[in-house]
Every structure is written in structure tokens, then in C-alpha cells.
Tab-separated table of C-alpha atoms and ligand atoms in Angstrom:
chain	number	residue	atom	x	y	z
K	1	MET	CA	122.112	-142.486	119.721
K	2	ALA	CA	124.197	-145.041	121.581
K	3	ASP	CA	125.184	-142.134	123.786
K	4	MET	CA	121.615	-141.265	124.611
K	5	ARG	CA	120.797	-144.852	125.485
K	6	ASP	CA	123.889	-145.090	127.646
K	7	HIS	CA	122.859	-142.122	129.789
K	8	VAL	CA	119.152	-142.937	130.050
K	9	TRP	CA	119.712	-146.607	130.814
K	10	GLY	CA	122.520	-145.675	133.207
K	11	CYS	CA	120.303	-143.286	135.128
K	12	LEU	CA	117.410	-145.687	135.650
K	13	VAL	CA	119.530	-148.776	136.277
K	14	GLY	CA	121.934	-146.828	138.502
K	15	GLY	CA	118.999	-145.650	140.589
K	16	ALA	CA	117.644	-149.179	140.922
K	17	VAL	CA	121.074	-150.522	141.929
K	18	GLY	CA	121.468	-147.870	144.636
K	19	ASP	CA	117.938	-148.552	145.842
K	20	ALA	CA	118.442	-152.332	145.883
K	21	LEU	CA	121.797	-152.088	147.683
K	22	GLY	CA	120.404	-149.772	150.326
K	23	TYR	CA	116.954	-151.275	150.826
K	24	PRO	CA	117.902	-154.227	153.085
K	25	ILE	CA	119.967	-151.943	155.351
K	26	GLU	CA	117.531	-149.017	155.391
K	27	PHE	CA	116.576	-149.633	158.997
K	28	MET	CA	119.944	-150.944	160.256
K	29	SER	CA	122.216	-149.001	162.582
K	30	GLU	CA	125.823	-148.450	161.528
K	31	ASP	CA	126.963	-150.936	164.159
K	32	GLU	CA	124.625	-153.541	162.717
K	33	ILE	CA	125.892	-152.845	159.187
K	34	ASP	CA	129.516	-153.157	160.312
K	35	THR	CA	128.909	-156.317	162.303
K	36	ARG	CA	127.321	-157.966	159.326
K	37	PHE	CA	129.493	-156.678	156.466
K	38	GLY	CA	132.694	-155.260	157.968
K	39	SER	CA	133.699	-151.616	158.249
K	40	LYS	CA	133.222	-150.863	154.544
K	41	GLY	CA	129.609	-151.948	154.751
K	42	ILE	CA	127.485	-153.706	152.167
K	43	GLN	CA	129.255	-153.957	148.809
K	44	THR	CA	127.381	-156.198	146.376
K	45	LEU	CA	123.906	-156.918	145.062
K	46	GLU	CA	124.475	-160.559	146.029
K	47	GLN	CA	124.843	-159.492	149.668
K	48	ALA	CA	121.665	-157.438	149.376
K	49	ALA	CA	119.777	-160.415	147.926
K	50	GLU	CA	121.014	-162.706	150.687
K	51	LEU	CA	120.048	-160.261	153.412
K	52	ALA	CA	116.569	-159.905	151.908
K	53	GLY	CA	116.263	-163.683	151.568
K	54	GLU	CA	115.613	-163.367	147.835
K	55	PRO	CA	117.325	-164.909	144.774
K	56	GLN	CA	118.130	-161.427	143.434
K	57	ALA	CA	118.468	-158.001	145.022
K	58	ILE	CA	115.072	-156.343	145.228
K	59	PHE	CA	114.319	-152.688	144.689
K	60	SER	CA	111.858	-150.660	146.719
K	61	ASP	CA	109.181	-148.037	146.274
K	62	ASP	CA	111.847	-145.552	145.153
K	63	THR	CA	112.413	-147.461	141.926
K	64	GLN	CA	108.782	-148.445	141.548
K	65	MET	CA	107.674	-144.829	141.762
K	66	SER	CA	110.498	-143.630	139.497
K	67	LEU	CA	109.349	-146.102	136.873
K	68	PHE	CA	105.796	-144.842	137.282
K	69	THR	CA	107.011	-141.258	136.877
K	70	ALA	CA	108.604	-142.369	133.619
K	71	ALA	CA	105.511	-144.294	132.546
K	72	GLY	CA	103.313	-141.261	133.191
K	73	LEU	CA	105.614	-139.043	131.157
K	74	LEU	CA	105.623	-141.549	128.309
K	75	TYR	CA	101.840	-141.723	128.407
K	76	GLY	CA	101.791	-137.929	128.183
K	77	VAL	CA	104.076	-137.931	125.164
K	78	GLU	CA	101.732	-140.366	123.447
K	79	ARG	CA	98.665	-138.328	124.239
K	80	HIS	CA	99.782	-134.747	123.727
K	81	ARG	CA	103.429	-134.720	122.733
K	82	VAL	CA	104.653	-132.812	125.778
K	83	PRO	CA	103.668	-134.429	129.094
K	84	GLU	CA	101.515	-132.638	131.624
K	85	ILE	CA	101.222	-132.990	135.376
K	86	SER	CA	97.936	-134.873	135.037
K	87	ASP	CA	99.822	-137.683	133.274
K	88	ILE	CA	102.075	-138.117	136.285
K	89	TRP	CA	99.121	-137.993	138.680
K	90	LEU	CA	97.490	-140.786	136.698
K	91	ALA	CA	100.693	-142.808	136.954
K	92	TYR	CA	100.914	-142.334	140.717
K	93	ARG	CA	97.321	-143.446	141.101
K	94	GLU	CA	98.169	-146.556	139.135
K	95	TRP	CA	101.219	-147.112	141.357
K	96	TYR	CA	98.857	-146.823	144.322
K	97	ALA	CA	96.697	-149.511	142.758
K	98	THR	CA	99.685	-151.864	142.636
K	99	GLN	CA	100.076	-151.471	146.394
K	100	GLY	CA	96.945	-153.518	147.018
K	101	ASN	CA	94.362	-150.891	146.049
K	102	LYS	CA	93.155	-151.988	142.629
K	103	GLN	CA	89.717	-150.536	143.345
K	104	TYR	CA	91.248	-147.101	142.835
K	105	LEU	CA	91.773	-147.708	139.125
K	106	ASP	CA	89.236	-146.146	136.812
K	107	ASP	CA	89.003	-149.531	135.140
K	108	PRO	CA	90.701	-152.290	137.185
K	109	ALA	CA	90.672	-154.675	134.237
K	110	HIS	CA	92.411	-152.180	131.954
K	111	PRO	CA	94.881	-149.876	133.586
K	112	LYS	CA	96.114	-147.225	131.183
K	113	LEU	CA	99.805	-147.925	131.755
K	114	TRP	CA	101.388	-151.253	130.775
K	115	LEU	CA	103.662	-150.969	133.790
K	116	THR	CA	100.692	-151.314	136.138
K	117	SER	CA	100.057	-154.887	135.004
K	118	MET	CA	103.648	-156.049	135.399
K	119	ASP	CA	104.241	-158.674	138.080
K	120	ALA	CA	107.390	-156.783	138.970
K	121	MET	CA	105.325	-153.905	140.332
K	122	GLN	CA	102.923	-155.925	142.482
K	123	HIS	CA	104.967	-155.742	145.673
K	124	ARG	CA	104.703	-153.513	148.688
K	125	ARG	CA	108.242	-152.419	149.441
K	126	ALA	CA	107.881	-150.110	152.418
K	127	PRO	CA	105.886	-147.476	150.529
K	128	GLY	CA	105.920	-144.053	152.190
K	129	THR	CA	102.806	-143.260	154.206
K	130	THR	CA	102.833	-139.689	152.911
K	131	CYS	CA	102.580	-140.866	149.328
K	132	LEU	CA	99.901	-143.421	150.097
K	133	LEU	CA	97.709	-140.975	152.015
K	134	ALA	CA	98.087	-138.142	149.512
K	135	ILE	CA	97.113	-140.367	146.606
K	136	GLN	CA	94.321	-142.031	148.550
K	137	GLY	CA	92.974	-138.541	149.234
K	138	GLY	CA	92.160	-138.329	145.558
K	139	VAL	CA	93.350	-134.803	144.850
K	140	GLY	CA	97.056	-134.143	144.514
K	141	GLY	CA	98.642	-130.962	145.800
K	142	THR	CA	100.445	-128.171	143.984
K	143	ILE	CA	103.292	-125.983	145.148
K	144	PHE	CA	100.846	-123.172	145.920
K	145	GLU	CA	98.077	-125.403	147.255
K	146	PRO	CA	99.984	-127.944	149.324
K	147	VAL	CA	98.309	-131.255	150.054
K	148	ASN	CA	100.153	-131.527	153.400
K	149	ASN	CA	103.254	-130.141	155.094
K	150	SER	CA	105.510	-133.116	154.388
K	151	LYS	CA	109.108	-132.768	153.302
K	152	GLY	CA	109.819	-136.485	153.222
K	153	CYS	CA	112.188	-137.619	150.498
K	154	GLY	CA	109.412	-139.399	148.584
K	155	GLY	CA	109.185	-136.449	146.198
K	156	VAL	CA	112.834	-136.290	145.186
K	157	MET	CA	113.553	-140.034	145.100
K	158	ARG	CA	111.220	-140.498	142.109
K	159	ALA	CA	112.083	-137.332	140.144
K	160	ALA	CA	115.034	-138.403	137.990
K	161	PRO	CA	112.906	-139.518	134.997
K	162	VAL	CA	111.618	-135.959	134.624
K	163	GLY	CA	115.167	-134.825	133.874
K	164	LEU	CA	115.587	-137.747	131.483
K	165	MET	CA	112.393	-136.870	129.653
K	166	ALA	CA	113.470	-133.239	129.319
K	167	TYR	CA	116.742	-134.458	127.820
K	168	CYS	CA	114.975	-136.858	125.425
K	169	LEU	CA	112.419	-134.250	124.336
K	170	ARG	CA	115.207	-131.805	123.686
K	171	LYS	CA	117.036	-134.325	121.527
K	172	GLY	CA	113.969	-135.397	119.593
K	173	THR	CA	112.075	-133.506	116.945
K	174	ARG	CA	108.987	-132.993	119.054
K	175	PRO	CA	108.226	-129.452	120.103
K	176	THR	CA	109.997	-128.951	123.366
K	177	VAL	CA	109.850	-126.438	126.100
K	178	GLU	CA	110.914	-122.914	125.488
K	179	GLN	CA	113.215	-122.498	128.394
K	180	ARG	CA	115.728	-125.263	128.701
K	181	TYR	CA	115.999	-126.833	132.122
K	182	HIS	CA	113.051	-124.899	133.566
K	183	TRP	CA	110.587	-127.389	132.140
K	184	ALA	CA	112.370	-130.195	133.986
K	185	SER	CA	112.517	-128.388	137.308
K	186	ALA	CA	108.929	-127.129	137.124
K	187	MET	CA	107.554	-130.540	136.178
K	188	ALA	CA	109.594	-132.249	138.899
K	189	ALA	CA	108.534	-129.682	141.502
K	190	GLU	CA	104.859	-130.077	140.655
K	191	SER	CA	105.064	-133.854	140.472
K	192	ALA	CA	106.658	-133.991	143.927
K	193	ALA	CA	104.120	-131.484	145.252
K	194	LEU	CA	101.344	-133.895	144.288
K	195	THR	CA	102.222	-135.766	147.479
K	196	HIS	CA	104.668	-133.549	149.408
K	197	GLY	CA	103.527	-130.026	150.282
K	198	HIS	CA	106.510	-128.548	152.145
K	199	PRO	CA	108.943	-126.701	149.834
K	200	MET	CA	111.743	-129.024	150.991
K	201	GLY	CA	109.540	-131.855	149.768
K	202	TRP	CA	109.531	-130.576	146.172
K	203	LEU	CA	112.479	-128.161	145.695
K	204	PRO	CA	115.033	-131.010	145.863
K	205	ALA	CA	113.073	-132.830	143.148
K	206	ALA	CA	113.367	-129.755	140.938
K	207	VAL	CA	117.114	-129.614	141.527
K	208	LEU	CA	117.564	-133.321	140.840
K	209	ALA	CA	115.662	-133.106	137.536
K	210	GLN	CA	117.930	-130.294	136.329
K	211	ILE	CA	121.027	-132.178	137.450
K	212	ILE	CA	119.886	-135.265	135.542
K	213	GLU	CA	119.092	-133.347	132.366
K	214	ARG	CA	122.499	-131.690	132.406
K	215	ALA	CA	124.342	-134.865	133.448
K	216	CYS	CA	123.111	-136.619	130.292
K	217	VAL	CA	125.313	-134.217	128.336
K	218	PRO	CA	128.431	-134.549	130.444
K	219	ASN	CA	130.549	-131.823	128.902
K	220	GLU	CA	131.157	-129.997	132.149
K	221	PRO	CA	132.325	-131.173	135.568
K	222	LEU	CA	129.633	-132.702	137.755
K	223	GLU	CA	130.275	-130.144	140.478
K	224	GLN	CA	129.455	-127.365	138.042
K	225	ILE	CA	126.303	-129.170	136.945
K	226	VAL	CA	125.169	-129.400	140.563
K	227	THR	CA	126.047	-125.786	141.364
K	228	ARG	CA	124.264	-124.419	138.328
K	229	SER	CA	121.201	-126.564	138.833
K	230	VAL	CA	120.582	-125.600	142.450
K	231	ARG	CA	121.108	-121.912	141.726
K	232	ASP	CA	118.862	-122.009	138.691
K	233	VAL	CA	116.095	-123.624	140.739
K	234	ALA	CA	116.596	-121.119	143.576
K	235	ALA	CA	116.098	-118.279	141.083
K	236	GLN	CA	113.055	-119.986	139.595
K	237	TYR	CA	111.457	-120.324	143.048
K	238	GLU	CA	112.908	-117.240	144.720
K	239	SER	CA	109.643	-116.494	146.521
K	240	PHE	CA	110.257	-119.546	148.705
K	241	PRO	CA	112.872	-118.850	151.411
K	242	GLU	CA	113.732	-122.556	151.531
K	243	ALA	CA	115.329	-122.200	148.090
K	244	ASP	CA	118.289	-120.268	149.523
K	245	VAL	CA	118.590	-122.699	152.407
K	246	LEU	CA	118.846	-125.510	149.882
K	247	VAL	CA	121.620	-123.700	148.006
K	248	ASP	CA	123.594	-123.441	151.253
K	249	MET	CA	123.032	-127.112	152.045
K	250	VAL	CA	124.140	-128.222	148.578
K	251	ASP	CA	127.213	-125.992	148.898
K	252	SER	CA	127.996	-127.744	152.198
K	253	ALA	CA	127.692	-131.124	150.492
K	254	ILE	CA	130.085	-129.956	147.764
K	255	ALA	CA	132.579	-128.665	150.355
K	256	LEU	CA	132.425	-131.907	152.349
K	257	SER	CA	133.052	-133.932	149.172
K	258	LYS	CA	136.478	-132.259	148.969
K	259	GLU	CA	137.544	-133.375	152.429
K	260	SER	CA	139.359	-136.589	153.304
K	261	HIS	CA	137.920	-139.924	152.234
K	262	ALA	CA	140.724	-141.984	153.733
K	263	THR	CA	138.374	-144.310	155.599
K	264	ALA	CA	134.730	-145.295	155.469
K	265	GLU	CA	134.407	-143.490	158.809
K	266	ASP	CA	135.359	-140.198	157.121
K	267	ASP	CA	132.475	-140.569	154.721
K	268	ARG	CA	130.059	-141.384	157.513
K	269	ALA	CA	131.172	-138.373	159.532
K	270	HIS	CA	130.578	-136.136	156.506
K	271	ILE	CA	127.197	-137.693	155.809
K	272	HIS	CA	126.173	-137.196	159.436
K	273	GLU	CA	126.815	-133.487	159.018
K	274	LEU	CA	124.277	-133.462	156.184
K	275	GLY	CA	121.617	-135.475	158.013
K	276	GLU	CA	120.045	-138.894	157.609
K	277	GLY	CA	118.181	-138.529	154.334
K	278	TRP	CA	114.614	-139.093	155.498
K	279	VAL	CA	113.676	-135.608	154.322
K	280	GLY	CA	114.060	-134.282	150.804
K	281	GLU	CA	116.903	-131.824	151.230
K	282	GLU	CA	119.034	-134.281	153.212
K	283	ALA	CA	118.477	-137.134	150.765
K	284	LEU	CA	119.504	-134.918	147.855
K	285	CYS	CA	122.566	-133.557	149.655
K	286	ILE	CA	123.820	-136.956	150.845
K	287	ALA	CA	123.451	-138.291	147.293
K	288	ILE	CA	125.272	-135.278	145.880
K	289	TYR	CA	128.018	-135.668	148.469
K	290	ALA	CA	128.579	-139.323	147.524
K	291	ALA	CA	128.375	-138.656	143.774
K	292	LEU	CA	130.900	-135.811	143.925
K	293	SER	CA	133.215	-137.660	146.301
K	294	TYR	CA	133.580	-140.495	143.782
K	295	CYS	CA	132.491	-138.867	140.546
K	296	ASN	CA	134.536	-141.266	138.403
K	297	ASP	CA	133.564	-144.431	140.253
K	298	VAL	CA	129.873	-145.142	140.497
K	299	GLY	CA	130.515	-148.294	142.544
K	300	LYS	CA	132.311	-146.413	145.303
K	301	ALA	CA	129.787	-143.590	145.172
K	302	ILE	CA	126.741	-145.833	145.594
K	303	ARG	CA	128.413	-147.826	148.382
K	304	CYS	CA	129.232	-144.555	150.125
K	305	ALA	CA	125.648	-143.339	149.647
K	306	VAL	CA	124.009	-146.373	151.291
K	307	ASN	CA	126.290	-147.370	154.182
K	308	HIS	CA	124.964	-145.097	156.916
K	309	TRP	CA	122.197	-145.242	159.488
K	310	GLY	CA	119.764	-143.098	157.491
K	311	ASP	CA	117.471	-143.646	154.509
K	312	SER	CA	119.943	-145.807	152.611
K	313	ASP	CA	117.750	-146.867	149.707
K	314	SER	CA	116.727	-143.330	148.806
K	315	THR	CA	120.191	-141.805	149.127
K	316	GLY	CA	121.561	-144.746	147.136
K	317	ALA	CA	118.882	-144.427	144.470
K	318	ILE	CA	119.413	-140.698	143.949
K	319	CYS	CA	123.197	-141.085	143.862
K	320	GLY	CA	122.827	-143.917	141.337
K	321	ASN	CA	120.499	-141.799	139.207
K	322	ILE	CA	122.990	-138.920	139.093
K	323	LEU	CA	126.156	-140.879	138.354
K	324	GLY	CA	124.356	-143.347	136.097
K	325	ALA	CA	123.214	-140.431	133.949
K	326	TYR	CA	126.657	-138.843	134.055
K	327	LEU	CA	128.917	-141.871	133.546
K	328	GLY	CA	126.531	-144.137	131.645
K	329	MET	CA	125.411	-147.742	131.699
K	330	ASP	CA	128.828	-149.323	131.162
K	331	ALA	CA	130.092	-147.749	134.359
K	332	ILE	CA	127.257	-149.367	136.306
K	333	LYS	CA	127.946	-152.724	134.654
K	334	ALA	CA	131.611	-152.473	135.560
K	335	SER	CA	130.787	-151.971	139.233
K	336	PHE	CA	127.869	-154.323	139.881
K	337	ASN	CA	126.694	-157.712	138.640
K	338	LEU	CA	123.384	-156.746	137.078
K	339	LEU	CA	122.332	-160.384	136.793
K	340	SER	CA	121.733	-160.089	140.521
K	341	LEU	CA	119.216	-157.243	140.161
K	342	GLU	CA	115.554	-158.215	139.902
K	343	HIS	CA	113.354	-157.215	136.978
K	344	ILE	CA	116.028	-155.407	135.008
K	345	ASP	CA	114.016	-156.218	131.866
K	346	VAL	CA	111.201	-153.958	133.072
K	347	ILE	CA	113.611	-151.141	133.919
K	348	LEU	CA	115.253	-151.391	130.502
K	349	ARG	CA	111.904	-151.446	128.717
K	350	VAL	CA	110.930	-148.161	130.372
K	351	ALA	CA	114.369	-146.712	129.643
K	352	THR	CA	114.225	-147.805	126.018
K	353	ASP	CA	110.799	-146.229	125.554
K	354	MET	CA	112.260	-142.952	126.812
K	355	VAL	CA	115.202	-143.176	124.436
K	356	GLU	CA	112.765	-143.674	121.567
K	357	VAL	CA	111.137	-140.331	122.400
K	358	GLY	CA	114.538	-138.768	121.794
K	359	GLN	CA	114.902	-140.534	118.476
K	360	GLU	CA	111.573	-139.527	116.978
W	401	LIG	MG1	112.288	-147.100	149.554
């Protein structure tokens, strides 16, 4: 069981570390990053805290929404053993309430999720407009009835807990899904499609959830986990032509991860070939590139994933989710001073609740 905790904690904390390291440089150019931190870029949570003018490094909407994904899944387990998409929709509405919209709660005095009442969640940290508008609209989308045509990375950046829940359900004694891995990818796809209607808004979420579920049982190389996951999802959603495009993009990320990493400039050049990360497929591929480039060193991987001119907090968060799940909590601790990360108690409480699902 220590193993399970290691992977689940590692995934959620790793994601928060990547998010918190990238958040203060999300809108900085590479020249600005280099001028401030040197050519290797931002390295520590202490630097992130200082740049944000806070006592500890702060995480953004990526981590907030990931925690709400987890909270919705946990609520679903409580209510009907295997979570449903409506549980996640409820959680996203409660996240929306924390962004200054308490009137949207069914009962503002008594939100259904404990997370909603936490001080830690009552901050607006550059929430994505797509998410806000889709939730405000009151009716989430599905993959066949898209709510919009957005492929922003807001769908994939919050999907990791779906893979964790699939892993925990599989380990526990509760009735689980019939087809391994497909539950994770379907639930992640639909949960992303609640707010992001373009296939590249939700397909990367499906791939990430499968990667996370497999990475929690790290008995095969990470590259193989990635390759299998993206192909499995492409087969599951073969009616969408974007699925094959995503396979090609992930293959490019894998190929680039095998090229030279002699300097920080090499990594940036490779990342630029994959994009900037504002959209789902680019965020996933940049995170995969960084994770595979440094698959035994989560510190190097996360630093690689954030130090570019694109969507640093999301690429950092996804990379941290993947390698945190794969390498475990101790690897994160060895690379970053977690005393400098805000609200780690809340993250660990959510993570521990998930582990308990796997122990029942
Ligand atoms: Mg963010």
C-alpha cells in the first residue's frame, strides 16, 4: 500500500510543483526568463514564490481544477461506487463558485464537496475563459454534442486524477470497469468535453489519463506506456480524424526526446517544434517530451517543461503529473523543497482520500 500512496501522492504533488514553478513565468518571454534566472531558467519553488511576491510558491487553476476533478470522483465513489460524469460536472460547478461565483452553488451555505470550502481554493489564478464560460452556461458539453470549438489545454491539464482513480478502483475491491484503461480514457475525454468541444481539447485528456493509470504500475518503460496509451485512445476514438494526428504528434515528441539535450537551448528548440502548449495537443506533447527526456529525474524534467515562452504552468503540471505517478513522491521530494509549496496539506488530503478508495 505504501507503493500506491507513493504514486498517487507523487502524481498530485508533482503536478502542483510543475504548476507552481511555471505559473509566475507563464507570460514571460524566454529572454525575460533568462535575464531573470540565467540560461537554465527558473529552478526552485523559492524563486517562484519570490517572483510571485508570496511566502510560498502558489499553484494556479491547473492544480485547483485537478483537485476538483479528484473531489468529484471521490464524491462519485461515495454516492454510487463508480464515479459518473455528473459527479465531475458538479465538482467543476463548485470550482466555478470558488472563483467568485458562489451564487452558482445549489446551496451556497453547504457545498457538497469539502474542497469547495477550503481557503486554499478561494483564489483566482488566471482561470481559463473557456472553462469559466462553459460552466457559467450551465450545461456541459459531450464529445458528440460539443459545448464550443475550443481545444485549449484546460481539458488535459486537469485530467490526471481520472487516471489515478482508475488505478485506485482497480486495486480496490469495488466493482471496477470491465475494460481496463478504457474507463479512464472515456471518463477523461468526457470530463474535458464538458468545457472543451474540439477533439484536440479532449483527446489529450484521454491519453493523459491512460498514461497516468499505467504509470502508477511502472513495470514497463515510460516510452512504452506513452506509445500504448496514445494508440489505445486513437483506436477507441477512431471516428475522429484528430486521433491519428495526435498519434503522430506524440511520436514526434518521443523522437525529439532522443535528440541532444546538451544545453537548455536544445530543449527549447525541441519544444518549439512541438508548439507553445496553449492548446491541448501541444501541452500534452511538450509534457511528454520533457518527461521522456529526463525520465529518471523529475527535477530536470519539470524544469525543462516550464522554461519556455509558452503555457509553462500547464506543461509543467502535466509533466509533473506523469513523472510523479511514475517515479513516486520521494523523487519529487528529492528534487524540490516542498515546504515552499503552498497548501500541500490540501493536496495530500485529496491524494490520501484517493488512496483509501484503493484500500477498501
Ligand atoms: Mg494555470
